[in-house]
PDB file of C-alpha atoms in Angstrom:
ATOM      1  CA  UNK A   1     -19.783 -33.314  12.086  1.00 49.00           C
ATOM      2  CA  UNK A   2     -21.242 -30.608   9.855  1.00 53.00           C
ATOM      3  CA  UNK A   3     -19.207 -27.406   9.540  1.00 48.00           C
ATOM      4  CA  UNK A   4     -19.781 -24.121   7.706  1.00 55.00           C
ATOM      5  CA  UNK A   5     -16.908 -22.531   5.846  1.00 52.00           C
ATOM      6  CA  UNK A   6     -16.393 -18.880   6.937  1.00 51.00           C
ATOM      7  CA  UNK A   7     -15.096 -18.045   3.445  1.00 46.00           C
ATOM      8  CA  UNK A   8     -17.628 -19.570   1.027  1.00 49.00           C
ATOM      9  CA  UNK A   9     -20.344 -20.304   3.650  1.00 49.00           C
ATOM     10  CA  UNK A  10     -20.984 -23.808   2.321  1.00 54.00           C
ATOM     11  CA  UNK A  11     -21.729 -26.724   4.662  1.00 53.00           C
ATOM     12  CA  UNK A  12     -19.525 -29.805   4.577  1.00 52.00           C
ATOM     13  CA  UNK A  13     -18.811 -32.947   6.576  1.00 55.00           C
ATOM     14  CA  UNK A  14     -15.508 -33.004   8.448  1.00 53.00           C
ATOM     15  CA  UNK A  15     -15.654 -36.804   8.638  1.00 52.00           C
ATOM     16  CA  UNK A  16     -15.940 -37.030   4.855  1.00 55.00           C
ATOM     17  CA  UNK A  17     -12.904 -34.816   4.375  1.00 52.00           C
ATOM     18  CA  UNK A  18     -10.594 -36.656   6.775  1.00 52.00           C
ATOM     19  CA  UNK A  19     -11.758 -40.001   5.378  1.00 54.00           C
ATOM     20  CA  UNK A  20     -10.307 -38.965   2.022  1.00 61.00           C
ATOM     21  CA  UNK A  21      -6.530 -38.845   1.640  1.00 67.00           C
ATOM     22  CA  UNK A  22      -6.804 -35.932  -0.776  1.00 70.00           C
ATOM     23  CA  UNK A  23      -9.249 -34.095   1.500  1.00 68.00           C
ATOM     24  CA  UNK A  24      -6.989 -34.538   4.504  1.00 74.00           C
ATOM     25  CA  UNK A  25      -3.939 -33.397   2.509  1.00 83.00           C
ATOM     26  CA  UNK A  26      -5.908 -30.373   1.278  1.00 83.00           C
ATOM     27  CA  UNK A  27      -6.723 -29.254   4.825  1.00 80.00           C
ATOM     28  CA  UNK A  28      -3.095 -29.655   5.848  1.00 83.00           C
ATOM     29  CA  UNK A  29      -1.823 -27.777   2.780  1.00 82.00           C
ATOM     30  CA  UNK A  30      -4.182 -24.851   3.418  1.00 82.00           C
ATOM     31  CA  UNK A  31      -3.437 -24.742   7.148  1.00 81.00           C
ATOM     32  CA  UNK A  32       0.289 -24.509   6.406  1.00 83.00           C
ATOM     33  CA  UNK A  33      -0.210 -21.330   4.368  1.00 81.00           C
ATOM     34  CA  UNK A  34      -1.105 -19.101   7.338  1.00 79.00           C
ATOM     35  CA  UNK A  35      -2.321 -15.718   6.073  1.00 76.00           C
ATOM     36  CA  UNK A  36      -2.851 -17.153   2.585  1.00 84.00           C
ATOM     37  CA  UNK A  37      -5.557 -19.576   3.767  1.00 85.00           C
ATOM     38  CA  UNK A  38      -8.557 -17.346   3.058  1.00 84.00           C
ATOM     39  CA  UNK A  39      -7.432 -15.828  -0.283  1.00 87.00           C
ATOM     40  CA  UNK A  40      -6.335 -19.284  -1.496  1.00 89.00           C
ATOM     41  CA  UNK A  41      -9.742 -20.809  -0.732  1.00 89.00           C
ATOM     42  CA  UNK A  42     -11.466 -17.952  -2.536  1.00 88.00           C
ATOM     43  CA  UNK A  43      -9.088 -18.249  -5.487  1.00 91.00           C
ATOM     44  CA  UNK A  44      -9.422 -21.984  -6.130  1.00 90.00           C
ATOM     45  CA  UNK A  45     -13.184 -21.465  -6.098  1.00 88.00           C
ATOM     46  CA  UNK A  46     -12.732 -19.603  -9.404  1.00 90.00           C
ATOM     47  CA  UNK A  47     -11.991 -22.970 -11.030  1.00 90.00           C
ATOM     48  CA  UNK A  48     -15.359 -24.449 -10.016  1.00 86.00           C
ATOM     49  CA  UNK A  49     -18.068 -24.707 -12.654  1.00 83.00           C
ATOM     50  CA  UNK A  50     -21.748 -24.070 -12.027  1.00 75.00           C
ATOM     51  CA  UNK A  51     -22.535 -27.735 -12.665  1.00 76.00           C
ATOM     52  CA  UNK A  52     -19.729 -29.422 -10.740  1.00 79.00           C
ATOM     53  CA  UNK A  53     -17.795 -28.828  -7.530  1.00 78.00           C
ATOM     54  CA  UNK A  54     -14.031 -29.206  -7.348  1.00 77.00           C
ATOM     55  CA  UNK A  55     -12.758 -32.573  -6.201  1.00 83.00           C
ATOM     56  CA  UNK A  56     -10.357 -32.656  -3.253  1.00 83.00           C
ATOM     57  CA  UNK A  57      -7.651 -33.890  -5.616  1.00 88.00           C
ATOM     58  CA  UNK A  58      -8.152 -30.998  -8.034  1.00 89.00           C
ATOM     59  CA  UNK A  59      -8.296 -28.414  -5.235  1.00 88.00           C
ATOM     60  CA  UNK A  60      -5.082 -29.804  -3.683  1.00 89.00           C
ATOM     61  CA  UNK A  61      -3.357 -29.665  -7.070  1.00 91.00           C
ATOM     62  CA  UNK A  62      -4.350 -26.021  -7.524  1.00 91.00           C
ATOM     63  CA  UNK A  63      -3.155 -25.033  -4.039  1.00 90.00           C
ATOM     64  CA  UNK A  64       0.199 -26.736  -4.584  1.00 90.00           C
ATOM     65  CA  UNK A  65       0.616 -25.060  -7.975  1.00 92.00           C
ATOM     66  CA  UNK A  66       0.066 -21.601  -6.476  1.00 90.00           C
ATOM     67  CA  UNK A  67       2.438 -22.277  -3.557  1.00 89.00           C
ATOM     68  CA  UNK A  68       5.106 -23.598  -5.924  1.00 88.00           C
ATOM     69  CA  UNK A  69       5.148 -20.263  -7.755  1.00 86.00           C
ATOM     70  CA  UNK A  70       7.450 -19.152  -4.943  1.00 85.00           C
ATOM     71  CA  UNK A  71       5.920 -15.662  -4.607  1.00 86.00           C
ATOM     72  CA  UNK A  72       6.388 -13.636  -1.410  1.00 84.00           C
ATOM     73  CA  UNK A  73       3.320 -14.263   0.820  1.00 84.00           C
ATOM     74  CA  UNK A  74       2.414 -10.558   1.136  1.00 81.00           C
ATOM     75  CA  UNK A  75       2.565  -9.994  -2.614  1.00 84.00           C
ATOM     76  CA  UNK A  76       0.741 -13.247  -3.398  1.00 88.00           C
ATOM     77  CA  UNK A  77      -2.064 -12.447  -0.943  1.00 87.00           C
ATOM     78  CA  UNK A  78      -2.678  -9.100  -2.651  1.00 87.00           C
ATOM     79  CA  UNK A  79      -2.652 -10.681  -6.119  1.00 88.00           C
ATOM     80  CA  UNK A  80      -5.037 -13.462  -5.070  1.00 90.00           C
ATOM     81  CA  UNK A  81      -7.476 -10.963  -3.561  1.00 86.00           C
ATOM     82  CA  UNK A  82      -7.311  -8.667  -6.597  1.00 87.00           C
ATOM     83  CA  UNK A  83      -7.937 -11.638  -8.882  1.00 90.00           C
ATOM     84  CA  UNK A  84     -10.949 -12.830  -6.894  1.00 89.00           C
ATOM     85  CA  UNK A  85     -12.518  -9.361  -6.782  1.00 87.00           C
ATOM     86  CA  UNK A  86     -11.993  -8.764 -10.501  1.00 86.00           C
ATOM     87  CA  UNK A  87     -13.484 -12.103 -11.547  1.00 88.00           C
ATOM     88  CA  UNK A  88     -16.449 -11.779  -9.190  1.00 85.00           C
ATOM     89  CA  UNK A  89     -17.212  -8.406 -10.789  1.00 84.00           C
ATOM     90  CA  UNK A  90     -16.959  -9.907 -14.275  1.00 83.00           C
ATOM     91  CA  UNK A  91     -19.213 -12.809 -13.316  1.00 81.00           C
ATOM     92  CA  UNK A  92     -21.858 -10.408 -12.084  1.00 79.00           C
ATOM     93  CA  UNK A  93     -21.713  -8.900 -15.556  1.00 80.00           C
ATOM     94  CA  UNK A  94     -21.828 -12.350 -17.138  1.00 78.00           C
ATOM     95  CA  UNK A  95     -18.429 -11.992 -18.811  1.00 76.00           C
ATOM     96  CA  UNK A  96     -16.245 -14.490 -16.915  1.00 78.00           C
ATOM     97  CA  UNK A  97     -15.865 -18.249 -17.225  1.00 85.00           C
ATOM     98  CA  UNK A  98     -14.336 -20.738 -14.753  1.00 88.00           C
ATOM     99  CA  UNK A  99     -10.543 -20.664 -14.705  1.00 90.00           C
ATOM    100  CA  UNK A 100      -8.559 -23.384 -16.479  1.00 90.00           C
ATOM    101  CA  UNK A 101      -5.076 -22.192 -15.533  1.00 91.00           C
ATOM    102  CA  UNK A 102      -3.210 -19.563 -13.508  1.00 92.00           C
ATOM    103  CA  UNK A 103      -2.517 -17.146 -16.369  1.00 91.00           C
ATOM    104  CA  UNK A 104      -4.822 -14.438 -15.003  1.00 90.00           C
ATOM    105  CA  UNK A 105      -3.191 -14.609 -11.558  1.00 91.00           C
ATOM    106  CA  UNK A 106       0.261 -14.376 -13.143  1.00 90.00           C
ATOM    107  CA  UNK A 107      -0.761 -11.250 -15.044  1.00 89.00           C
ATOM    108  CA  UNK A 108      -2.078  -9.674 -11.839  1.00 87.00           C
ATOM    109  CA  UNK A 109       1.165 -10.523 -10.034  1.00 87.00           C
ATOM    110  CA  UNK A 110       3.042  -8.404 -12.580  1.00 84.00           C
ATOM    111  CA  UNK A 111       1.099  -5.345 -11.368  1.00 83.00           C
ATOM    112  CA  UNK A 112       1.759  -5.919  -7.641  1.00 79.00           C
ATOM    113  CA  UNK A 113       5.029  -4.370  -6.478  1.00 66.00           C
ATOM    114  CA  UNK A 114       7.080  -5.856  -3.669  1.00 55.00           C
ATOM    115  CA  UNK A 115       7.233  -2.495  -1.875  1.00 50.00           C
ATOM    116  CA  UNK A 116       3.469  -1.910  -1.952  1.00 50.00           C
ATOM    117  CA  UNK A 117       2.546  -0.147   1.318  1.00 39.00           C
ATOM    118  CA  UNK A 118      -0.429  -2.435   1.938  1.00 44.00           C
ATOM    119  CA  UNK A 119       0.837  -5.217   4.238  1.00 41.00           C
ATOM    120  CA  UNK A 120      -1.286  -8.285   4.835  1.00 42.00           C
ATOM    121  CA  UNK A 121       0.579  -9.792   7.773  1.00 41.00           C
ATOM    122  CA  UNK A 122       2.320  -8.074  10.673  1.00 39.00           C
ATOM    123  CA  UNK A 123       4.798 -10.334  12.425  1.00 39.00           C
ATOM    124  CA  UNK A 124       6.392  -7.463  14.340  1.00 40.00           C
ATOM    125  CA  UNK A 125       4.648  -6.971  17.639  1.00 41.00           C
ATOM    126  CA  UNK A 126       3.660 -10.601  18.130  1.00 44.00           C
ATOM    127  CA  UNK A 127       5.099 -11.928  21.345  1.00 44.00           C
ATOM    128  CA  UNK A 128       5.302 -15.424  22.812  1.00 42.00           C
ATOM    129  CA  UNK A 129       2.261 -16.131  24.943  1.00 45.00           C
ATOM    130  CA  UNK A 130       0.170 -13.363  23.398  1.00 52.00           C
ATOM    131  CA  UNK A 131      -3.430 -14.479  22.847  1.00 66.00           C
ATOM    132  CA  UNK A 132      -4.724 -14.706  19.289  1.00 72.00           C
ATOM    133  CA  UNK A 133      -7.189 -11.879  19.881  1.00 73.00           C
ATOM    134  CA  UNK A 134      -4.372  -9.631  21.136  1.00 73.00           C
ATOM    135  CA  UNK A 135      -2.235 -10.643  18.160  1.00 76.00           C
ATOM    136  CA  UNK A 136      -5.065  -9.633  15.835  1.00 80.00           C
ATOM    137  CA  UNK A 137      -5.577  -6.316  17.647  1.00 78.00           C
ATOM    138  CA  UNK A 138      -1.833  -5.556  17.480  1.00 79.00           C
ATOM    139  CA  UNK A 139      -1.790  -6.348  13.765  1.00 82.00           C
ATOM    140  CA  UNK A 140      -4.781  -4.095  13.129  1.00 86.00           C
ATOM    141  CA  UNK A 141      -3.214  -1.243  15.093  1.00 82.00           C
ATOM    142  CA  UNK A 142      -0.013  -1.336  13.079  1.00 83.00           C
ATOM    143  CA  UNK A 143      -1.910  -1.833   9.814  1.00 87.00           C
ATOM    144  CA  UNK A 144      -4.010   1.287  10.467  1.00 87.00           C
ATOM    145  CA  UNK A 145      -1.091   3.633  11.122  1.00 86.00           C
ATOM    146  CA  UNK A 146      -2.160   7.293  10.803  1.00 86.00           C
ATOM    147  CA  UNK A 147      -4.940   6.578   8.285  1.00 92.00           C
ATOM    148  CA  UNK A 148      -8.305   7.542   9.824  1.00 93.00           C
ATOM    149  CA  UNK A 149     -10.337   5.107   7.691  1.00 94.00           C
ATOM    150  CA  UNK A 150      -8.111   2.159   8.597  1.00 93.00           C
ATOM    151  CA  UNK A 151      -8.186   3.263  12.236  1.00 92.00           C
ATOM    152  CA  UNK A 152     -12.000   3.117  12.309  1.00 93.00           C
ATOM    153  CA  UNK A 153     -12.054  -0.264  10.581  1.00 94.00           C
ATOM    154  CA  UNK A 154      -9.306  -1.665  12.799  1.00 91.00           C
ATOM    155  CA  UNK A 155     -10.957  -0.481  16.010  1.00 90.00           C
ATOM    156  CA  UNK A 156     -14.333  -1.895  14.983  1.00 91.00           C
ATOM    157  CA  UNK A 157     -12.956  -5.283  13.930  1.00 91.00           C
ATOM    158  CA  UNK A 158     -10.826  -5.528  17.075  1.00 87.00           C
ATOM    159  CA  UNK A 159     -13.946  -5.093  19.234  1.00 86.00           C
ATOM    160  CA  UNK A 160     -15.755  -7.794  17.276  1.00 88.00           C
ATOM    161  CA  UNK A 161     -12.803 -10.154  17.746  1.00 85.00           C
ATOM    162  CA  UNK A 162     -12.778  -9.579  21.496  1.00 80.00           C
ATOM    163  CA  UNK A 163     -16.488 -10.462  21.555  1.00 82.00           C
ATOM    164  CA  UNK A 164     -15.580 -13.792  19.895  1.00 81.00           C
ATOM    165  CA  UNK A 165     -18.263 -13.583  17.219  1.00 82.00           C
ATOM    166  CA  UNK A 166     -18.890 -16.821  15.348  1.00 83.00           C
ATOM    167  CA  UNK A 167     -17.219 -16.944  11.958  1.00 86.00           C
ATOM    168  CA  UNK A 168     -14.470 -14.512  12.984  1.00 85.00           C
ATOM    169  CA  UNK A 169     -11.313 -14.766  10.835  1.00 85.00           C
ATOM    170  CA  UNK A 170      -8.135 -16.237  12.276  1.00 80.00           C
ATOM    171  CA  UNK A 171      -5.586 -13.857  13.773  1.00 76.00           C
ATOM    172  CA  UNK A 172      -3.186 -14.421  10.889  1.00 75.00           C
ATOM    173  CA  UNK A 173      -5.808 -13.511   8.270  1.00 83.00           C
ATOM    174  CA  UNK A 174      -7.426 -10.529   9.996  1.00 88.00           C
ATOM    175  CA  UNK A 175      -5.540  -8.032   7.815  1.00 89.00           C
ATOM    176  CA  UNK A 176      -6.993  -9.628   4.692  1.00 89.00           C
ATOM    177  CA  UNK A 177     -10.454  -9.084   6.199  1.00 91.00           C
ATOM    178  CA  UNK A 178      -9.647  -5.516   7.228  1.00 92.00           C
ATOM    179  CA  UNK A 179      -8.457  -4.718   3.717  1.00 92.00           C
ATOM    180  CA  UNK A 180     -11.707  -6.089   2.294  1.00 93.00           C
ATOM    181  CA  UNK A 181     -13.632  -3.633   4.488  1.00 95.00           C
ATOM    182  CA  UNK A 182     -11.387  -0.765   3.376  1.00 95.00           C
ATOM    183  CA  UNK A 183     -11.728  -1.621  -0.328  1.00 94.00           C
ATOM    184  CA  UNK A 184     -15.507  -1.854  -0.005  1.00 95.00           C
ATOM    185  CA  UNK A 185     -15.807   1.581   1.604  1.00 96.00           C
ATOM    186  CA  UNK A 186     -13.330   3.274  -0.735  1.00 94.00           C
ATOM    187  CA  UNK A 187     -15.167   1.918  -3.787  1.00 94.00           C
ATOM    188  CA  UNK A 188     -18.332   3.525  -2.429  1.00 93.00           C
ATOM    189  CA  UNK A 189     -16.541   6.839  -1.785  1.00 93.00           C
ATOM    190  CA  UNK A 190     -17.055   6.691   1.980  1.00 94.00           C
ATOM    191  CA  UNK A 191     -13.838   8.639   2.409  1.00 92.00           C
ATOM    192  CA  UNK A 192     -14.736  12.157   3.551  1.00 92.00           C
ATOM    193  CA  UNK A 193     -13.421  12.257   7.089  1.00 91.00           C
ATOM    194  CA  UNK A 194     -15.664  15.004   8.437  1.00 91.00           C
ATOM    195  CA  UNK A 195     -18.778  13.210   7.174  1.00 92.00           C
ATOM    196  CA  UNK A 196     -17.982   9.508   7.054  1.00 94.00           C
ATOM    197  CA  UNK A 197     -15.823   8.897  10.134  1.00 93.00           C
ATOM    198  CA  UNK A 198     -18.725   9.232  12.609  1.00 94.00           C
ATOM    199  CA  UNK A 199     -20.981   7.216  10.277  1.00 95.00           C
ATOM    200  CA  UNK A 200     -18.522   4.302  10.123  1.00 95.00           C
ATOM    201  CA  UNK A 201     -18.071   4.416  13.891  1.00 93.00           C
ATOM    202  CA  UNK A 202     -21.849   4.298  14.377  1.00 94.00           C
ATOM    203  CA  UNK A 203     -22.102   1.442  11.886  1.00 95.00           C
ATOM    204  CA  UNK A 204     -19.741  -0.686  13.968  1.00 94.00           C
ATOM    205  CA  UNK A 205     -21.673   0.249  17.111  1.00 93.00           C
ATOM    206  CA  UNK A 206     -24.834  -1.090  15.511  1.00 93.00           C
ATOM    207  CA  UNK A 207     -23.095  -4.302  14.451  1.00 92.00           C
ATOM    208  CA  UNK A 208     -21.732  -4.852  17.939  1.00 89.00           C
ATOM    209  CA  UNK A 209     -25.078  -4.262  19.631  1.00 88.00           C
ATOM    210  CA  UNK A 210     -27.483  -6.007  17.286  1.00 88.00           C
ATOM    211  CA  UNK A 211     -25.725  -8.141  14.642  1.00 88.00           C
ATOM    212  CA  UNK A 212     -25.211 -11.876  15.148  1.00 85.00           C
ATOM    213  CA  UNK A 213     -22.079 -13.568  13.857  1.00 89.00           C
ATOM    214  CA  UNK A 214     -19.226 -12.018  11.894  1.00 92.00           C
ATOM    215  CA  UNK A 215     -20.336  -9.210   9.541  1.00 93.00           C
ATOM    216  CA  UNK A 216     -19.413  -8.689   5.923  1.00 94.00           C
ATOM    217  CA  UNK A 217     -18.470  -5.210   4.624  1.00 94.00           C
ATOM    218  CA  UNK A 218     -21.980  -4.842   3.176  1.00 95.00           C
ATOM    219  CA  UNK A 219     -23.426  -5.352   6.683  1.00 95.00           C
ATOM    220  CA  UNK A 220     -21.363  -2.456   8.013  1.00 95.00           C
ATOM    221  CA  UNK A 221     -22.476  -0.276   5.130  1.00 95.00           C
ATOM    222  CA  UNK A 222     -26.141  -1.173   5.708  1.00 95.00           C
ATOM    223  CA  UNK A 223     -25.869  -0.176   9.391  1.00 95.00           C
ATOM    224  CA  UNK A 224     -24.199   3.189   8.767  1.00 96.00           C
ATOM    225  CA  UNK A 225     -26.436   6.277   9.076  1.00 94.00           C
ATOM    226  CA  UNK A 226     -27.261   8.013   5.834  1.00 92.00           C
ATOM    227  CA  UNK A 227     -25.122  10.933   4.800  1.00 90.00           C
ATOM    228  CA  UNK A 228     -26.624  14.338   5.565  1.00 85.00           C
ATOM    229  CA  UNK A 229     -28.108  16.034   2.548  1.00 78.00           C
ATOM    230  CA  UNK A 230     -25.844  18.563   0.901  1.00 69.00           C
ATOM    231  CA  UNK A 231     -27.077  22.110   1.225  1.00 64.00           C
ATOM    232  CA  UNK A 232     -26.695  24.597  -1.575  1.00 63.00           C
ATOM    233  CA  UNK A 233     -24.196  27.344  -0.889  1.00 55.00           C
ATOM    234  CA  UNK A 234     -25.949  30.561   0.191  1.00 59.00           C
ATOM    235  CA  UNK A 235     -26.089  33.368  -2.308  1.00 60.00           C
ATOM    236  CA  UNK A 236     -24.104  35.677  -0.043  1.00 60.00           C
ATOM    237  CA  UNK A 237     -20.796  33.783  -0.426  1.00 62.00           C
ATOM    238  CA  UNK A 238     -17.981  35.349  -2.393  1.00 71.00           C
ATOM    239  CA  UNK A 239     -16.433  33.690  -5.426  1.00 73.00           C
ATOM    240  CA  UNK A 240     -13.314  32.934  -3.344  1.00 76.00           C
ATOM    241  CA  UNK A 241     -15.418  31.181  -0.694  1.00 72.00           C
ATOM    242  CA  UNK A 242     -17.161  29.098  -3.337  1.00 72.00           C
ATOM    243  CA  UNK A 243     -13.869  28.089  -4.955  1.00 77.00           C
ATOM    244  CA  UNK A 244     -12.436  27.093  -1.559  1.00 78.00           C
ATOM    245  CA  UNK A 245     -15.487  24.935  -0.770  1.00 73.00           C
ATOM    246  CA  UNK A 246     -15.484  23.321  -4.211  1.00 76.00           C
ATOM    247  CA  UNK A 247     -11.766  22.527  -3.942  1.00 76.00           C
ATOM    248  CA  UNK A 248     -12.320  20.899  -0.529  1.00 73.00           C
ATOM    249  CA  UNK A 249     -15.088  18.586  -1.730  1.00 70.00           C
ATOM    250  CA  UNK A 250     -13.197  17.740  -4.911  1.00 70.00           C
ATOM    251  CA  UNK A 251     -10.102  16.773  -2.898  1.00 69.00           C
ATOM    252  CA  UNK A 252     -12.166  14.642  -0.524  1.00 64.00           C
ATOM    253  CA  UNK A 253     -14.039  12.864  -3.324  1.00 62.00           C
ATOM    254  CA  UNK A 254     -10.762  11.970  -5.044  1.00 61.00           C
ATOM    255  CA  UNK A 255      -9.780   9.778  -2.099  1.00 57.00           C
ATOM    256  CA  UNK A 256      -7.496  12.057  -0.082  1.00 56.00           C
ATOM    257  CA  UNK A 257      -9.143  10.708   3.052  1.00 53.00           C
ATOM    258  CA  UNK A 258      -5.909   9.937   4.905  1.00 50.00           C
ATOM    259  CA  UNK A 259      -4.684  13.535   4.920  1.00 50.00           C
ATOM    260  CA  UNK A 260      -5.364  15.947   7.715  1.00 47.00           C
ATOM    261  CA  UNK A 261      -6.424  19.492   7.004  1.00 46.00           C
ATOM    262  CA  UNK A 262      -2.937  20.671   7.943  1.00 47.00           C
ATOM    263  CA  UNK A 263      -1.435  18.713   5.053  1.00 45.00           C
ATOM    264  CA  UNK A 264      -3.755  20.083   2.380  1.00 45.00           C
TER     265      UNK A 264
END
């Protein structure tokens, strides 16, 4: 049976994996990690060279080494994701080599606080008998809180989950996926509520109506309408009006997207 990995998108044979003791143990070890499954798979891929894939034995060894660090799952998930994103950026610039140890991850862990507000898994709200799609929706709702950007992302992803799109993440890793969408949009400064909220909403509408499979953040971005062109301020405005407008756009561009106008 040929399967496609939703994380790295490579095709592999399930029979070949279960026929190997190390391959079977690797699947079991990853499955036992719950919300860490996706970031762990992405992380161990950093050890692969361009000429040679990782063996099941090597991959299993790496997974066990990370688990044996004994780091809180929430904190470890953040560190793994930050590590993967940083190294992917460096590789695009041609400045990163395959990992040989976990030193980089350990240095990233030192920068991730245990009280960081970003939570990757929400156990509260899960109830016995609740379907996985409802679990995912409940997690997204609590993850979003009062943040308008997270609310738009959470609502859009929840609709895609209900539609059972192929390649959808598991319920216990949906917050990792949601955070990837948020990071992507924030890095591209799509954080001005008055302008970008309707654009993000329309982007998800387009994905739901015309996109096959589970989208990546870049797919959402590609389906968002273009921002309206900025108009020059009319000559008739007073200096006070100009300063007020400039302060508003400066505040919005600096990432204060979660604040309402009443809090400014």
